[in-house]
Coordinates of C-alpha atoms in Angstrom, one line a residue:
M1 CA -5.1 22.3 -13.0
G2 CA -6.0 23.1 -9.4
K3 CA -4.1 25.3 -7.0
Q4 CA -1.0 23.6 -5.6
H5 CA -1.0 23.3 -1.8
K6 CA 2.2 24.5 0.0
I7 CA 2.5 22.1 2.9
K8 CA 4.9 23.4 5.5
N9 CA 7.0 21.4 7.8
L10 CA 4.2 20.1 10.1
F11 CA 5.7 16.7 10.8
G12 CA 8.1 15.3 13.2
Y13 CA 10.5 12.5 12.0
K14 CA 13.2 10.2 13.2
S15 CA 16.1 9.8 10.9
V16 CA 15.8 6.6 8.9
S17 CA 19.5 5.9 9.2
N18 CA 19.4 6.0 13.0
L19 CA 16.2 4.0 13.5
D20 CA 16.2 1.2 16.0
T21 CA 15.5 -2.1 14.2
S22 CA 15.2 -4.3 17.3
T23 CA 13.0 -7.3 16.9
E24 CA 11.5 -7.0 20.3
E25 CA 7.8 -6.6 20.4
A26 CA 6.2 -3.3 21.6
E27 CA 2.9 -3.2 23.5
S28 CA 0.1 -1.5 21.6
F29 CA -1.3 1.7 23.1
N30 CA -4.7 1.1 21.6
K31 CA -5.3 -2.6 21.2
V32 CA -7.7 -3.4 18.3
V33 CA -9.6 -6.6 18.3
L34 CA -11.1 -7.9 15.0
E35 CA -14.1 -10.1 15.5
D36 CA -13.9 -11.7 12.0
D37 CA -11.0 -12.8 9.8
I38 CA -10.4 -10.0 7.4
I39 CA -9.8 -10.9 3.7
P40 CA -9.1 -9.0 0.5
T41 CA -12.0 -7.8 -1.6
P42 CA -13.6 -10.8 -3.4
I43 CA -14.7 -10.6 -7.0
D44 CA -16.3 -13.4 -9.0
F45 CA -14.2 -12.9 -12.2
E46 CA -10.7 -12.1 -13.3
P47 CA -10.7 -8.8 -15.2
D48 CA -10.0 -9.1 -18.9
F49 CA -7.0 -6.8 -18.6
A50 CA -5.4 -9.0 -16.0
K51 CA -5.0 -11.8 -18.6
S52 CA -2.2 -9.9 -20.2
L53 CA 0.9 -8.5 -18.5
S54 CA 1.9 -6.3 -21.4
P55 CA 1.6 -2.5 -21.1
K56 CA -1.7 -1.3 -22.4
K57 CA -2.9 2.3 -22.6
N58 CA -6.2 3.7 -23.8
K59 CA -7.0 7.0 -25.5
W60 CA -8.0 8.5 -22.2
H61 CA -4.8 7.7 -20.5
K62 CA -3.1 11.1 -21.0
K63 CA -1.4 12.1 -17.8
M64 CA -4.6 11.4 -15.9
F65 CA -2.7 11.0 -12.7
N66 CA -1.2 14.5 -12.9
T67 CA -3.8 16.0 -10.6
H68 CA -5.4 14.6 -7.5
G69 CA -7.9 17.0 -6.1
D70 CA -6.0 20.3 -5.7
I71 CA -2.6 18.7 -5.6
P72 CA -0.8 18.3 -9.0
F73 CA 1.9 15.7 -9.3
A74 CA 4.4 15.5 -12.2
N75 CA 5.3 12.4 -14.2
D76 CA 2.4 10.3 -12.8
Y77 CA 4.2 10.0 -9.5
P78 CA 3.3 8.6 -7.0
A79 CA 0.3 7.1 -8.7
K80 CA 2.5 5.0 -11.0
C81 CA 4.1 3.3 -7.9
I82 CA 0.7 2.4 -6.4
C83 CA -0.5 -1.0 -7.6
L84 CA -3.7 -2.9 -8.3
L85 CA -3.4 -6.4 -6.9
V86 CA -5.4 -9.3 -8.4
I87 CA -5.1 -12.1 -5.9
L88 CA -5.7 -15.8 -6.4
G89 CA -6.6 -17.2 -3.0
A90 CA -5.8 -20.7 -1.7
D91 CA -9.6 -21.3 -2.2
N92 CA -9.0 -20.7 -6.0
K93 CA -11.2 -17.6 -5.7
T94 CA -10.1 -14.2 -7.1
Y95 CA -9.7 -11.2 -4.8
Y96 CA -8.1 -7.7 -5.2
G97 CA -6.5 -5.1 -3.1
T98 CA -3.8 -2.4 -3.3
G99 CA 0.0 -2.3 -2.8
F100 CA 2.8 0.2 -3.4
M101 CA 6.4 -0.1 -4.5
I102 CA 9.2 0.8 -2.0
S103 CA 12.1 -0.7 -4.1
P104 CA 12.5 -2.2 -7.6
R105 CA 11.1 -5.5 -6.4
C106 CA 9.4 -5.0 -3.1
V107 CA 5.6 -4.1 -3.0
I108 CA 4.1 -3.4 0.4
T109 CA 0.5 -4.3 1.1
A110 CA -1.8 -5.3 4.0
G111 CA -0.9 -8.7 5.5
H112 CA -4.5 -9.9 4.9
C113 CA -3.9 -9.4 1.1
L114 CA -1.2 -12.1 1.3
H115 CA -2.3 -14.5 4.1
F116 CA -6.0 -14.9 4.8
G117 CA -8.3 -17.8 5.6
G118 CA -5.3 -19.6 7.2
A119 CA -3.2 -19.8 4.0
W120 CA -1.0 -17.8 1.7
A121 CA -2.4 -16.6 -1.6
L122 CA -1.5 -18.9 -4.5
Q123 CA -0.3 -16.0 -6.8
I124 CA -0.7 -12.2 -7.0
K125 CA -0.7 -10.2 -10.2
V126 CA 0.7 -6.7 -9.7
F127 CA -0.4 -3.8 -12.0
P128 CA 1.3 -0.4 -11.1
G129 CA -0.6 2.7 -12.1
A130 CA -3.6 0.7 -13.4
D131 CA -6.6 2.8 -14.4
G132 CA -9.7 0.8 -15.3
E133 CA -8.7 -1.3 -18.3
A134 CA -5.5 0.7 -18.9
I135 CA -2.3 -0.9 -17.6
P136 CA 0.2 1.6 -18.8
Y137 CA 3.2 0.0 -17.1
G138 CA 2.2 -3.6 -17.7
G139 CA 2.0 -6.2 -14.9
D140 CA 3.9 -9.1 -13.3
I141 CA 3.0 -12.2 -11.3
S142 CA 4.5 -13.2 -8.0
T143 CA 4.3 -16.2 -5.8
K144 CA 6.8 -15.0 -3.2
Y145 CA 5.6 -13.0 -0.2
V146 CA 6.8 -12.1 3.3
S147 CA 4.9 -10.9 6.4
T148 CA 5.2 -11.0 10.1
N149 CA 4.6 -14.1 12.3
N150 CA 2.5 -11.7 14.5
W151 CA 0.1 -11.5 11.5
T152 CA 0.3 -14.9 9.8
V153 CA 0.2 -16.9 13.1
F154 CA -1.4 -14.7 15.7
K155 CA -3.5 -12.3 13.5
K156 CA -2.5 -9.2 15.5
P157 CA -4.0 -6.3 13.5
E158 CA -1.2 -3.9 14.4
H159 CA 1.1 -6.3 12.4
D160 CA -1.2 -6.6 9.4
Y161 CA 1.3 -5.8 6.7
G162 CA 3.7 -7.6 4.4
A163 CA 5.4 -7.5 1.0
I164 CA 5.1 -9.1 -2.4
I165 CA 8.6 -9.8 -3.8
L166 CA 8.6 -9.4 -7.6
P167 CA 10.6 -11.9 -9.7
S168 CA 12.5 -9.3 -11.6
D169 CA 13.0 -5.5 -12.1
K170 CA 10.6 -5.7 -15.1
L171 CA 8.0 -3.3 -13.6
F172 CA 10.5 -1.0 -12.1
N173 CA 12.1 -0.5 -15.5
E174 CA 8.7 0.7 -16.8
V175 CA 7.7 2.7 -13.7
K176 CA 11.2 4.1 -12.9
G177 CA 10.3 5.0 -9.3
Y178 CA 9.1 3.9 -5.9
L179 CA 7.9 5.5 -2.7
G180 CA 10.2 6.5 0.2
F181 CA 9.0 5.9 3.7
H182 CA 9.3 7.7 7.1
E183 CA 8.0 7.5 10.6
V184 CA 5.6 10.4 11.3
L185 CA 5.2 11.6 14.9
Q186 CA 2.7 14.3 14.6
K187 CA -0.8 14.8 13.1
G188 CA -1.1 16.6 9.8
P189 CA -2.3 16.4 6.2
I190 CA -2.3 13.0 4.6
L191 CA -3.2 11.4 1.3
L192 CA -4.3 7.8 0.5
G193 CA -4.1 6.3 -2.9
G194 CA -5.7 3.0 -3.9
Y195 CA -8.3 0.9 -5.7
P196 CA -11.8 1.1 -4.1
I197 CA -14.2 -1.6 -5.3
S198 CA -16.8 1.1 -6.3
E199 CA -14.5 2.6 -8.9
N200 CA -14.1 -0.3 -11.3
F201 CA -10.3 -0.7 -10.9
K202 CA -9.6 3.0 -11.2
Q203 CA -7.1 4.5 -8.8
I204 CA -8.5 7.1 -6.5
T205 CA -6.6 9.5 -4.2
L206 CA -8.2 10.8 -1.0
Q207 CA -7.0 13.8 1.0
G208 CA -7.5 14.5 4.7
V209 CA -5.9 15.1 8.0
S210 CA -4.7 12.3 10.4
K211 CA -7.0 12.1 13.5
E212 CA -4.6 10.3 15.9
I213 CA -1.1 9.1 15.9
S214 CA -0.6 6.2 18.3
E215 CA 2.1 3.7 18.9
N216 CA 1.0 1.3 16.1
Y217 CA -1.7 3.2 14.1
I218 CA -2.6 6.3 12.2
T219 CA -6.4 7.0 12.2
Y220 CA -8.3 9.2 9.9
D221 CA -11.8 9.9 8.6
L222 CA -11.7 9.2 4.8
P223 CA -14.3 7.4 2.7
T224 CA -12.3 4.2 2.1
V225 CA -14.1 1.0 1.0
R226 CA -13.1 -2.5 0.2
G227 CA -10.3 -2.7 -2.2
N228 CA -8.3 0.0 -0.4
S229 CA -6.6 -2.6 1.8
G230 CA -2.9 -2.1 1.4
S231 CA -3.1 1.5 0.2
P232 CA -0.3 3.8 1.2
V233 CA -1.1 6.6 3.5
Y234 CA 1.5 9.2 2.5
I235 CA 2.6 12.8 3.1
M236 CA 4.3 15.6 1.2
H237 CA 7.4 17.0 3.0
S238 CA 10.1 19.2 1.5
N239 CA 8.8 18.5 -2.0
Q240 CA 9.1 14.8 -1.4
I241 CA 6.5 12.1 -0.9
F242 CA 6.8 9.5 1.9
A243 CA 4.6 6.6 2.9
V244 CA 3.8 6.8 6.6
G245 CA 1.2 4.0 6.9
V246 CA -0.5 1.0 5.3
H247 CA -4.3 1.2 5.2
T248 CA -5.7 -2.0 6.7
Y249 CA -9.4 -1.4 7.4
G250 CA -12.2 1.2 7.5
G251 CA -14.6 2.1 10.1
D252 CA -15.0 5.0 12.5
P253 CA -12.2 6.0 12.2
N254 CA -10.2 4.3 9.5
H255 CA -6.9 2.6 10.5
A256 CA -3.5 2.3 8.9
V257 CA -0.6 0.4 10.4
R258 CA 1.9 3.1 11.2
V259 CA 5.4 3.1 9.7
T260 CA 7.5 2.8 12.9
A261 CA 11.1 2.0 13.6
K262 CA 10.3 -1.7 13.7
V263 CA 8.3 -1.6 10.5
I264 CA 11.1 0.3 8.7
G265 CA 13.5 -2.3 10.0
N266 CA 11.4 -5.1 8.5
W267 CA 10.9 -3.3 5.2
K268 CA 14.6 -2.7 4.8
N269 CA 15.3 -6.4 5.6
W270 CA 12.7 -7.5 3.0
I271 CA 14.4 -5.2 0.4
N272 CA 17.8 -6.5 1.2
D273 CA 17.0 -10.1 2.1
Q274 CA 14.0 -11.2 0.0
Q275 CA 13.8 -14.5 1.8
A276 CA 13.3 -12.9 5.2
I277 CA 10.1 -13.7 7.3
V278 CA 10.0 -12.0 10.7

């Protein structure tokens, strides 16, 4: 096991309980324009493991998530809360991406994993903690999603996020956990966990330092590839883990939609009112 990093209080926060959840739109400090419609990662087959939703381990799945680089985590957390998404698009093609649980039934991901090509996905299979062909916590299928009108109608990239609403607590009863979330105000160490296309459905965690914190984005230089869309950008603070961004696209630098007061307000609404679309 590698040396454990001791991360000091390098971050500035706003109290979640006192956050402004106003629905008014804020102007972006750094407007990003996407030339092409972005979509989840396409694949030309449905993985064999995705045909069953029952938990399935393999002989190699022995606390393989305990160590990510030099940072050890206990009880497979937060990796078990990070989900492989197998997405059936409106075009009847299969795509995949990443999501993460923030409540027993709410899985956050990129908006373009839910609504792309002008339509909602037909269904999404959710596999928390998947590792190759091992699905230690099983899976579930959802056809209920929420996002923002600024993404689904206007395709504003700073609003490229949404949620999958699971039909029951089935996965939570296996995983027994989910990620907290915070608004981060200062640059500092970050981690990103997800399912890059190059790793054959294995979860990979990247470590780095945020490059810029702007009104709507966190930027960073990490080797993300297709499949990472919807990955949580998260931090360690006071021995706890908090999602602070949703990875939406790579480039120079990479971008995550930043968890802000407005985002937190939406997420809390989606947790509490699963029919809400904002």
